[in-house]
mmCIF file of C-alpha atoms and ligand atoms in Angstrom:
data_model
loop_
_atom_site.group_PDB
_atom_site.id
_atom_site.type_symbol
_atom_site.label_atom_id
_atom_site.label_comp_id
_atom_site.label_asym_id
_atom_site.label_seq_id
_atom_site.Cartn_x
_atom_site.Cartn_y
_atom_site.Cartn_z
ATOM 1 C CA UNK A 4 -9.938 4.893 -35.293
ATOM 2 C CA UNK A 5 -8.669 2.562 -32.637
ATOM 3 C CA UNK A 6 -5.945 0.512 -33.490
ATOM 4 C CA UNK A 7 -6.908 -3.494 -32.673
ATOM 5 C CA UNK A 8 -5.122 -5.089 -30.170
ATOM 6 C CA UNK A 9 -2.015 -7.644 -31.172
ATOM 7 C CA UNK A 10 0.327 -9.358 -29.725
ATOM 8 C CA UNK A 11 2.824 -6.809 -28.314
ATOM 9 C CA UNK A 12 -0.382 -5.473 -26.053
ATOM 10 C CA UNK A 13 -0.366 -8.893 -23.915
ATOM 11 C CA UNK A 14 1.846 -12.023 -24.008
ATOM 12 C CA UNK A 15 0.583 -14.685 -22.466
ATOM 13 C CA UNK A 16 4.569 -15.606 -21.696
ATOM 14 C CA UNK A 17 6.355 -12.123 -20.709
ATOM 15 C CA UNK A 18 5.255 -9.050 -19.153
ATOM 16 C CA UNK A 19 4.280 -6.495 -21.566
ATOM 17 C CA UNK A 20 4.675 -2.769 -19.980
ATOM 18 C CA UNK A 21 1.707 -0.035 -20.981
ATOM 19 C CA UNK A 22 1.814 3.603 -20.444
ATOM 20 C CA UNK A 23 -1.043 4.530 -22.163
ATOM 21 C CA UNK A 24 -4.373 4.604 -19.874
ATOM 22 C CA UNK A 25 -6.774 4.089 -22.804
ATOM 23 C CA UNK A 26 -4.852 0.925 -24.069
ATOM 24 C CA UNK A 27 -4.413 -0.770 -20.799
ATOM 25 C CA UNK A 28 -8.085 -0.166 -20.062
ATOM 26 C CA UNK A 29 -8.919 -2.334 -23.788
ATOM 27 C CA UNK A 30 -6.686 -5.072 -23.202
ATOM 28 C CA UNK A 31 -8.127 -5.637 -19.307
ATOM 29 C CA UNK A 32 -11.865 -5.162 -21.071
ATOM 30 C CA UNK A 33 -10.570 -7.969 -23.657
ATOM 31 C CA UNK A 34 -8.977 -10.542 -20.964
ATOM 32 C CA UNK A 35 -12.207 -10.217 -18.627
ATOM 33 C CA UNK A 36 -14.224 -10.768 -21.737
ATOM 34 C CA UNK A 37 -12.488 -13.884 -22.283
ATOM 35 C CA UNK A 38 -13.219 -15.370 -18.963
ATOM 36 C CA UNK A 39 -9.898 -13.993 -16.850
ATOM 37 C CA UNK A 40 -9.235 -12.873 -13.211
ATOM 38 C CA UNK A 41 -7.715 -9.305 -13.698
ATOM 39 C CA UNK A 42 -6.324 -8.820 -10.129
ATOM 40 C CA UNK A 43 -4.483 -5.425 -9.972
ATOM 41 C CA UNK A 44 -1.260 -4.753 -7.448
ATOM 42 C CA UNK A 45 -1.251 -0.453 -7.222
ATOM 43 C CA UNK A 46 2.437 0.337 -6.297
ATOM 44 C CA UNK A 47 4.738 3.050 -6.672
ATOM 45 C CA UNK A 48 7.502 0.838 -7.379
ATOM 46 C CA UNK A 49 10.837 0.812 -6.079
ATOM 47 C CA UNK A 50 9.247 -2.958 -5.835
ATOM 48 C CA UNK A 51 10.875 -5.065 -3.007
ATOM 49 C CA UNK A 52 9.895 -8.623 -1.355
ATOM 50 C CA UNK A 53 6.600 -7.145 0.609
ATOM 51 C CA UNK A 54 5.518 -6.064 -3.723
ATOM 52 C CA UNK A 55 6.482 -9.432 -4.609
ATOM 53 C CA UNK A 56 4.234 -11.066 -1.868
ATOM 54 C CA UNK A 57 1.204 -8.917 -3.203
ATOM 55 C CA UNK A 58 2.096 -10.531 -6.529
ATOM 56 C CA UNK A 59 1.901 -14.105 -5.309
ATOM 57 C CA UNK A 60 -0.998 -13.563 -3.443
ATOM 58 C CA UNK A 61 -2.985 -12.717 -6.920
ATOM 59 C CA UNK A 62 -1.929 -16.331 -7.788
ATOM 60 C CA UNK A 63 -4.401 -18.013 -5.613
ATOM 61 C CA UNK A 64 -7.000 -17.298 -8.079
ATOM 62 C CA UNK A 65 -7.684 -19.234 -11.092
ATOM 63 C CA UNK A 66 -6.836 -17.968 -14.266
ATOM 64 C CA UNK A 67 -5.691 -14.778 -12.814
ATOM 65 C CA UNK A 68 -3.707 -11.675 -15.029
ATOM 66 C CA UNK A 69 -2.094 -9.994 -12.441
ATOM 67 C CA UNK A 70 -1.227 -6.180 -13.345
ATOM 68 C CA UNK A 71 0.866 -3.813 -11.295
ATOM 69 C CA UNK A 72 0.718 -0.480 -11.757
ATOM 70 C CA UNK A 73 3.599 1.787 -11.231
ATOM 71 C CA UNK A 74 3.306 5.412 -10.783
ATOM 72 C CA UNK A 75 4.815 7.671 -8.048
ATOM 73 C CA UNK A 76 1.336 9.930 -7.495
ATOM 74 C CA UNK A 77 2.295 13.661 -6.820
ATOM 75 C CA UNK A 78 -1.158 14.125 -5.005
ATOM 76 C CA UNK A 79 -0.295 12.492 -2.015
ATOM 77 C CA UNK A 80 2.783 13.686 -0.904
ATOM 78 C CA UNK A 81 2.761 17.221 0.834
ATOM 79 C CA UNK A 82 5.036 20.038 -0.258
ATOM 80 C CA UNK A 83 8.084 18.757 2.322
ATOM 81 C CA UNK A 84 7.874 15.352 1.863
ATOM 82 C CA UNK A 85 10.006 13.046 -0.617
ATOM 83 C CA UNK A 86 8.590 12.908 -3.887
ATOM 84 C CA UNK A 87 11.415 14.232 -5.772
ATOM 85 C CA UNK A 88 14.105 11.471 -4.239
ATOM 86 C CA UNK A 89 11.164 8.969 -4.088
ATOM 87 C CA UNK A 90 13.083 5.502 -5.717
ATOM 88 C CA UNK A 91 12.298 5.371 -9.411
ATOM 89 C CA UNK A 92 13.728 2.190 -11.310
ATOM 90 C CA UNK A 93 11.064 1.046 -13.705
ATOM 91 C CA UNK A 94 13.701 -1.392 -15.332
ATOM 92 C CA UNK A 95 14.827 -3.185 -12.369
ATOM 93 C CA UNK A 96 10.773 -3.349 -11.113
ATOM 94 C CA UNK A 97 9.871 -4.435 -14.544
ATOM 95 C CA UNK A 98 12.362 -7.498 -14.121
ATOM 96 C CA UNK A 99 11.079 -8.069 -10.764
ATOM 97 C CA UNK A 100 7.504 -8.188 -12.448
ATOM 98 C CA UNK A 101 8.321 -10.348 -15.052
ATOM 99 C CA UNK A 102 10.293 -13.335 -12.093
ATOM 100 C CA UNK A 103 6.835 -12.582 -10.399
ATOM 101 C CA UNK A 104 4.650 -13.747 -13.344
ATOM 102 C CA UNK A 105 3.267 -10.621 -13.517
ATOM 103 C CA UNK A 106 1.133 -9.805 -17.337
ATOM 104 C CA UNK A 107 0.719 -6.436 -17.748
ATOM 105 C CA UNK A 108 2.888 -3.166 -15.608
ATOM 106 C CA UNK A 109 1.218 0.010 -16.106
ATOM 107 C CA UNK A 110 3.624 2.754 -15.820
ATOM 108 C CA UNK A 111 2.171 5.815 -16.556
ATOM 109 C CA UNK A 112 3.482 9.289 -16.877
ATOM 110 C CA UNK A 113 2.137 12.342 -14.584
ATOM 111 C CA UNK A 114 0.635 13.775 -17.845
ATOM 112 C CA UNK A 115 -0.891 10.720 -18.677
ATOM 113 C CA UNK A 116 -2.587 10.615 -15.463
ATOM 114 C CA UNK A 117 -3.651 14.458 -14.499
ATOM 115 C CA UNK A 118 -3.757 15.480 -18.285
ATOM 116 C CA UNK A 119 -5.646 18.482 -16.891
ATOM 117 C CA UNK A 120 -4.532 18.783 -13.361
ATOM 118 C CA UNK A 121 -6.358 17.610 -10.285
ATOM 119 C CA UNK A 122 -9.774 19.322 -9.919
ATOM 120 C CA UNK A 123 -11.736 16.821 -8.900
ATOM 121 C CA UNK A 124 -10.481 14.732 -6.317
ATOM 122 C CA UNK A 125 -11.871 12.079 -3.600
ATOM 123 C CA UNK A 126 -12.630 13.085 -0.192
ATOM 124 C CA UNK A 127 -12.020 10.460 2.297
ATOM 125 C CA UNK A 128 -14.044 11.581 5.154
ATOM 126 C CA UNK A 129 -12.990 11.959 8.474
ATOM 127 C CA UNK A 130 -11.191 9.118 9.094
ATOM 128 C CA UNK A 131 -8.071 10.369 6.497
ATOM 129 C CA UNK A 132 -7.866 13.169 9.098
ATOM 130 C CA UNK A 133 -6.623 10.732 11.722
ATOM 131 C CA UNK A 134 -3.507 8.693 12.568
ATOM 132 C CA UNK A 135 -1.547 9.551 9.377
ATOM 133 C CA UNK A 136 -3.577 11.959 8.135
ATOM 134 C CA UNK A 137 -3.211 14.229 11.509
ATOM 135 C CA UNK A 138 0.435 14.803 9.851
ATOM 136 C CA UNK A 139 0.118 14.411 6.152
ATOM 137 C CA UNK A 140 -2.761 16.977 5.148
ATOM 138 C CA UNK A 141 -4.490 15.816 2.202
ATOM 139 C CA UNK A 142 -2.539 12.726 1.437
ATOM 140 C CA UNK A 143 -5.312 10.194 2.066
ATOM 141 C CA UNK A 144 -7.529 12.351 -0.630
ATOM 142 C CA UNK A 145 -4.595 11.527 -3.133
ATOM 143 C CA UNK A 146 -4.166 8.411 -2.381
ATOM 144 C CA UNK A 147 -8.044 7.268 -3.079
ATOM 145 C CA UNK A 148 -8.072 9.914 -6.552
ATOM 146 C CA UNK A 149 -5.660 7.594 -8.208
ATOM 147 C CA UNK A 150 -6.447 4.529 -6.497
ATOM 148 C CA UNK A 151 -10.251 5.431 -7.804
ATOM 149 C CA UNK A 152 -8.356 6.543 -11.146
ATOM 150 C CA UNK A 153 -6.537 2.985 -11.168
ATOM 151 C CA UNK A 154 -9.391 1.308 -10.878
ATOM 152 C CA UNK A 155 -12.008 3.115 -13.408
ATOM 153 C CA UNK A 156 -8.419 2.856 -16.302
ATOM 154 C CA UNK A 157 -7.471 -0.778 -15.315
ATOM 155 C CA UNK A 158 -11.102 -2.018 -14.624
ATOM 156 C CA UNK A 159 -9.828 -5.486 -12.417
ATOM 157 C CA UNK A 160 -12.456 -7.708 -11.097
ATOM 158 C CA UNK A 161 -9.522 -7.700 -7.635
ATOM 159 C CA UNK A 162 -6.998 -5.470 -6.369
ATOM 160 C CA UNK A 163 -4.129 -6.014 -3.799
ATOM 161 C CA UNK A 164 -3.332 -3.690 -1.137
ATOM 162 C CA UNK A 165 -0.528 -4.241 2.166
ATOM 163 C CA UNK A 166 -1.927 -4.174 5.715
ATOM 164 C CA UNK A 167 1.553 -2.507 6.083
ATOM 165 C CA UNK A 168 -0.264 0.390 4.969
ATOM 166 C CA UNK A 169 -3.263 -0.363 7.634
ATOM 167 C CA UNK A 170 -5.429 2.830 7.260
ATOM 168 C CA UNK A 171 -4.519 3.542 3.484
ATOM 169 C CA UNK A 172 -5.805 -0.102 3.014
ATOM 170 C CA UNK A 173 -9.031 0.657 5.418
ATOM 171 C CA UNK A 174 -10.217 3.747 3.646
ATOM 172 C CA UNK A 175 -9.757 2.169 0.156
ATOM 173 C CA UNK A 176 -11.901 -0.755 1.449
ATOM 174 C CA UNK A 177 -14.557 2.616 2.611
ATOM 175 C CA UNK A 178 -14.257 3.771 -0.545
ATOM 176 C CA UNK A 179 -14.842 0.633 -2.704
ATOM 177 C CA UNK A 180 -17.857 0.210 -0.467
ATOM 178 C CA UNK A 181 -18.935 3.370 -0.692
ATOM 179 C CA UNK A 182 -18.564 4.542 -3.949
ATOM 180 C CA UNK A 183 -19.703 1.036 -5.385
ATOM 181 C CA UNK A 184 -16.608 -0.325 -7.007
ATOM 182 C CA UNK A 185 -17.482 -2.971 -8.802
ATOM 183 C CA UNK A 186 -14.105 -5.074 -7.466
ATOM 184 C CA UNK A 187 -13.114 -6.761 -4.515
ATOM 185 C CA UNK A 188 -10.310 -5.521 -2.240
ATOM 186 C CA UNK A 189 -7.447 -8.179 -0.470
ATOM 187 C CA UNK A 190 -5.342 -7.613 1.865
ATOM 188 C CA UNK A 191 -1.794 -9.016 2.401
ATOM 189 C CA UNK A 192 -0.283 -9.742 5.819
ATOM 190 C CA UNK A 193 2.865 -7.398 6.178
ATOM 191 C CA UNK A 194 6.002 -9.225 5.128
ATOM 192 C CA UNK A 195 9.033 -8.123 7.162
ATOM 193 C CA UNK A 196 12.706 -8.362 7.736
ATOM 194 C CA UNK A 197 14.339 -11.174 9.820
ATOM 195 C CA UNK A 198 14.158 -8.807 13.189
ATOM 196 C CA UNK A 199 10.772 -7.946 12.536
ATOM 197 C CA UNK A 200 11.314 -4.499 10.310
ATOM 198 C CA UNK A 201 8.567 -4.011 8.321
ATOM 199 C CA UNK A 202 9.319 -4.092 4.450
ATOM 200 C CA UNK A 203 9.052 -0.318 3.125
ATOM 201 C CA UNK A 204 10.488 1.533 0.369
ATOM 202 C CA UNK A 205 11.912 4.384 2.460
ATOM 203 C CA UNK A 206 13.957 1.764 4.544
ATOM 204 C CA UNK A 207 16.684 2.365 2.093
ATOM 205 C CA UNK A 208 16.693 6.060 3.437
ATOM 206 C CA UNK A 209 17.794 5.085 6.592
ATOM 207 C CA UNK A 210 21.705 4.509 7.738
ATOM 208 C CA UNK A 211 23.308 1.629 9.594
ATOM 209 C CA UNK A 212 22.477 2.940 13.096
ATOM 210 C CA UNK A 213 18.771 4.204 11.763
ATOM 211 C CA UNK A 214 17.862 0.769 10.518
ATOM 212 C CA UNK A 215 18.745 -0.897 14.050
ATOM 213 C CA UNK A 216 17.023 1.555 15.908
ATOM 214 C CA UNK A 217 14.145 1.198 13.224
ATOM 215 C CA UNK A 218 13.425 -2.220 14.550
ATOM 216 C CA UNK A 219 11.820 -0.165 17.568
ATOM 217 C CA UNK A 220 8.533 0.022 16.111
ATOM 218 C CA UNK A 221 7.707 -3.813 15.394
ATOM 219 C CA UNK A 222 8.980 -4.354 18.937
ATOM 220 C CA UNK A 223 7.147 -1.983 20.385
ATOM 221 C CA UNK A 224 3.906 -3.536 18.862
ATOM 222 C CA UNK A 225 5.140 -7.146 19.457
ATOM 223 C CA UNK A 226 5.543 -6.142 23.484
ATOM 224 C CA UNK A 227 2.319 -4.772 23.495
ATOM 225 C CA UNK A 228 0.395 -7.569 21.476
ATOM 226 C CA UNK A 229 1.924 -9.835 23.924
ATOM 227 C CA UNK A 230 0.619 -8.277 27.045
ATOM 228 C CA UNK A 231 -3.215 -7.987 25.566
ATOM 229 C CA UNK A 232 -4.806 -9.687 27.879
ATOM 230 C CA UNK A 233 -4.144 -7.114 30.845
ATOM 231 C CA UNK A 234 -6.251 -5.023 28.450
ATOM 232 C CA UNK A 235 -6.031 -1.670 26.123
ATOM 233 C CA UNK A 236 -4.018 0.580 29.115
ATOM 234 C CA UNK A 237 -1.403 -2.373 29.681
ATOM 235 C CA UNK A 238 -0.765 -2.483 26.005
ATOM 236 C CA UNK A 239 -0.026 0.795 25.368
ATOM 237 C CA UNK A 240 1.979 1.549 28.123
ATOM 238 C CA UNK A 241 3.877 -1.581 27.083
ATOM 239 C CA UNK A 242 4.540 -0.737 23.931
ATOM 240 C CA UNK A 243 5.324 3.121 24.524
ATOM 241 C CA UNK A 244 8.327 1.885 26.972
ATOM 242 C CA UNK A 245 9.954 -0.080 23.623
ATOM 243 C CA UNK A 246 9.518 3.343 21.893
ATOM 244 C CA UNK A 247 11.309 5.865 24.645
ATOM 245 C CA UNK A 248 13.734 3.031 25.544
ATOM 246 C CA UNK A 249 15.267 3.973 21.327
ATOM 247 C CA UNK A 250 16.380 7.699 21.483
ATOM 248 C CA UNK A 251 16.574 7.711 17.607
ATOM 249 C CA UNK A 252 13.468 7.061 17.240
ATOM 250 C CA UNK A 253 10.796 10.412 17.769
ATOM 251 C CA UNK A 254 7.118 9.025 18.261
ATOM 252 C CA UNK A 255 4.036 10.497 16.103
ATOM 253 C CA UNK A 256 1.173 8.270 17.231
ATOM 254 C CA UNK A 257 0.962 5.082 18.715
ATOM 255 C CA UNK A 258 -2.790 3.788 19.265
ATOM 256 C CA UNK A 259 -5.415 1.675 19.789
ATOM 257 C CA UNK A 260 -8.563 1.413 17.142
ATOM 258 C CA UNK A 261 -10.802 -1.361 16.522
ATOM 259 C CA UNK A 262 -10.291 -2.673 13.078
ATOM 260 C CA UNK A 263 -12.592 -0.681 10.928
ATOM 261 C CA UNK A 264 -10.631 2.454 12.435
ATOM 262 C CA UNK A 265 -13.080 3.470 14.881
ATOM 263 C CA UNK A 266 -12.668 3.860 18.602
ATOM 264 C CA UNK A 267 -10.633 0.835 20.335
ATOM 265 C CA UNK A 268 -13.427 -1.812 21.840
ATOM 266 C CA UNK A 269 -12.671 -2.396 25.527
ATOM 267 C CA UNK A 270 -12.401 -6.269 24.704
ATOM 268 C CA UNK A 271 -11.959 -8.209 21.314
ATOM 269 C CA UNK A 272 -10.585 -7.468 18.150
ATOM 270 C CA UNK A 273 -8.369 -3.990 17.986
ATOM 271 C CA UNK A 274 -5.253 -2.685 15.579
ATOM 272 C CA UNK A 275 -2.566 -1.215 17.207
ATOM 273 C CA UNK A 276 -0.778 1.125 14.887
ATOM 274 C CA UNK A 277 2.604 3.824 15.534
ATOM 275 C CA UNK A 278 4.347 6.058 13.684
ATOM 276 C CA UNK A 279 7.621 6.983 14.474
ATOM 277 C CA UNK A 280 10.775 9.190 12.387
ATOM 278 C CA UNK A 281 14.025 8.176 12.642
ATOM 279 C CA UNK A 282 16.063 10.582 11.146
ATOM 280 C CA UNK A 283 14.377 12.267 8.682
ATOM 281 C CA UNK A 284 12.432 9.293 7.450
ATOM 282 C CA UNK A 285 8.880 8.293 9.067
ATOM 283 C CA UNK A 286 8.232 4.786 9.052
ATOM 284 C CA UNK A 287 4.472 3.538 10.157
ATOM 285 C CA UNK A 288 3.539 -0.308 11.262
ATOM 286 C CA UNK A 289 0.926 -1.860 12.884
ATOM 287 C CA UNK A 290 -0.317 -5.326 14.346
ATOM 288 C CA UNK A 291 -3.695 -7.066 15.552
ATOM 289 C CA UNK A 292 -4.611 -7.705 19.268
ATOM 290 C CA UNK A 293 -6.709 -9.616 20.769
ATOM 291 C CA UNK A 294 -7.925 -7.053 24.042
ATOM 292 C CA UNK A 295 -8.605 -8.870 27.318
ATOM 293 C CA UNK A 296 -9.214 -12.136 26.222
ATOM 294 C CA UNK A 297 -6.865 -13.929 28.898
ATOM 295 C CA UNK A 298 -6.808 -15.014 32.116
ATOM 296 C CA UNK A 299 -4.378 -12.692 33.218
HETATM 297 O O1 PAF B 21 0.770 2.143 -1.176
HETATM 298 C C1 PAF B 21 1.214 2.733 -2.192
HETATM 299 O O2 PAF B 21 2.254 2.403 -2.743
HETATM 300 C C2 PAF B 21 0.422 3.911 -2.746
HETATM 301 O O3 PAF B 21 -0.155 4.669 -1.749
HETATM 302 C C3 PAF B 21 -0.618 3.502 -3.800
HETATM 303 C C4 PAF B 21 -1.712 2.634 -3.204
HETATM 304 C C5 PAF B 21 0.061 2.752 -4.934
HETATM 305 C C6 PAF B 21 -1.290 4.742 -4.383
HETATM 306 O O4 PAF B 21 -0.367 5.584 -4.989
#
């Protein structure tokens, strides 16, 4: 038998921390049944001011719960990437949380969330083969089986994603399209540092000399945003001279898509998105321009 739900399961004055998927999923069922916005913030902690900016964007509702979910997923990172020095600091995100107003964390364990393994898994299609996915086989899939898996435990009526993480945030819209989600999807502007470094976790991996020559990428996308008008050719060019002018920093991709993800328009609305590693640490941004709508 189930046990009923009491106070230490929600608080409407604290955060109260679940691990356990089925319990989470009763008291979401019970706060939606009495009339609340669940709006859900998926993170993998290691929570920093661009988290805490998904959190106060939940706020705009009415009579919103907002619950973050913290859980470093295994199935997206590949076998040489950083999942075992990933930040973990549940404690000091759980404080965070709690400043944030922030009802319910959901902090999982691996076991708790692949009791049997991974066998069956969401395909993205072919878009998580592009951009990011050209370099990190098979980490788009993972991302949407526990974003999918978030969403069927948690069961929020919104959820909160970064348009730091522009294509992660597109195929997650696909997705809840797609697969008929019954939730809707928000995305938050990037918040970034005072030189125009976008907020990541991994920017703690990076050394004095790596973080200044970080700032490359956001003004590499700035230079090119500015010179939109002259059209998709002027742009990249543009931005691709900020990149090779910063010898730390090793380009992946840096391109031009229309903002769905598909192939750049020759005019209007586009996303311009790069990659870059500096040092051993890749860092990804991306901006919106407006493509030869000026004068010029
Ligand atoms: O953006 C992230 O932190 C992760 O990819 C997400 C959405 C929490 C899934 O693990």
């Amino acid at each position: 038998m189930t046990k009923p739900l009491t106070k230490d399961d929600y608080s409407p004055s604290d955060v109260t921390v679940h691990r356990d998927p089925a319990r989470i999923g009763r008291v979401v069922r019970a706060l939606r049944g009495a009339g609340r916005n669940v709006v859900l913030v998926p993170t993998m902690g290691a929570l920093h001011a661009g988290h805490r900016q998904l959190m106060r964007e939940c706020h705009v509702l009415q009579n919103t719960v907002v619950v973050v979910s913290i859980f470093v997923n295994p199935l997206q990172f590949g076998p040489s990437e950083d999942l075992d020095r990933y930040p973990r600091q549940l404690e000091s995100d759980v404080d965070i949380c709690r400043d944030e107003r922030v009802g319910l964390v959901f902090a999982p364990s691996v076991e708790d969330m692949y009791p049997a393994g991974a066998q069956v898994t969401v395909e993205p299609g072919p878009l998580g083969d592009e951009l990011e996915g050209a370099s990190r086989p098979g980490h788009f899939g993972g991302v949407l089986t526990v974003v999918s898996k978030l969403f069927n435990i948690v069961g929020p009526n919104y959820a909160v994603f970064g348009q730091k993480d522009y294509q992660q945030l597109t195929l997650i819209r696909k997705m809840v399209r797609d697969l008929n989600f019954p939730l809707d999807v928000v995305g938050v502007p990037t918040v970034r540092e005072f030189d125009g470094l976008a907020l990541s976790s991994r920017n703690v991996y990076l050394d004095p000399e790596q973080r200044q020559a970080a700032i490359a990428l956001s003004a590499a996308l700035s230079a090119g945003a500015h010179v939109s008008a002259q059209g998709a050719e002027a742009v990249l060019k543009t931005a691709r001279s900020v990149i090779d002018a910063s010898p730390l920093v090793e380009l992946d991709y840096l391109e031009l898509r229309d903002p769905d993800l598909g192939p750049a328009p020759e005019n209007g609305d586009a996303r311009l998105l790069v990659a870059a590693r500096v040092g051993s640490t890749r860092l990804i941004d991306n901006a919106p321009v407006l493509l030869g709508a000026g004068d010029e």
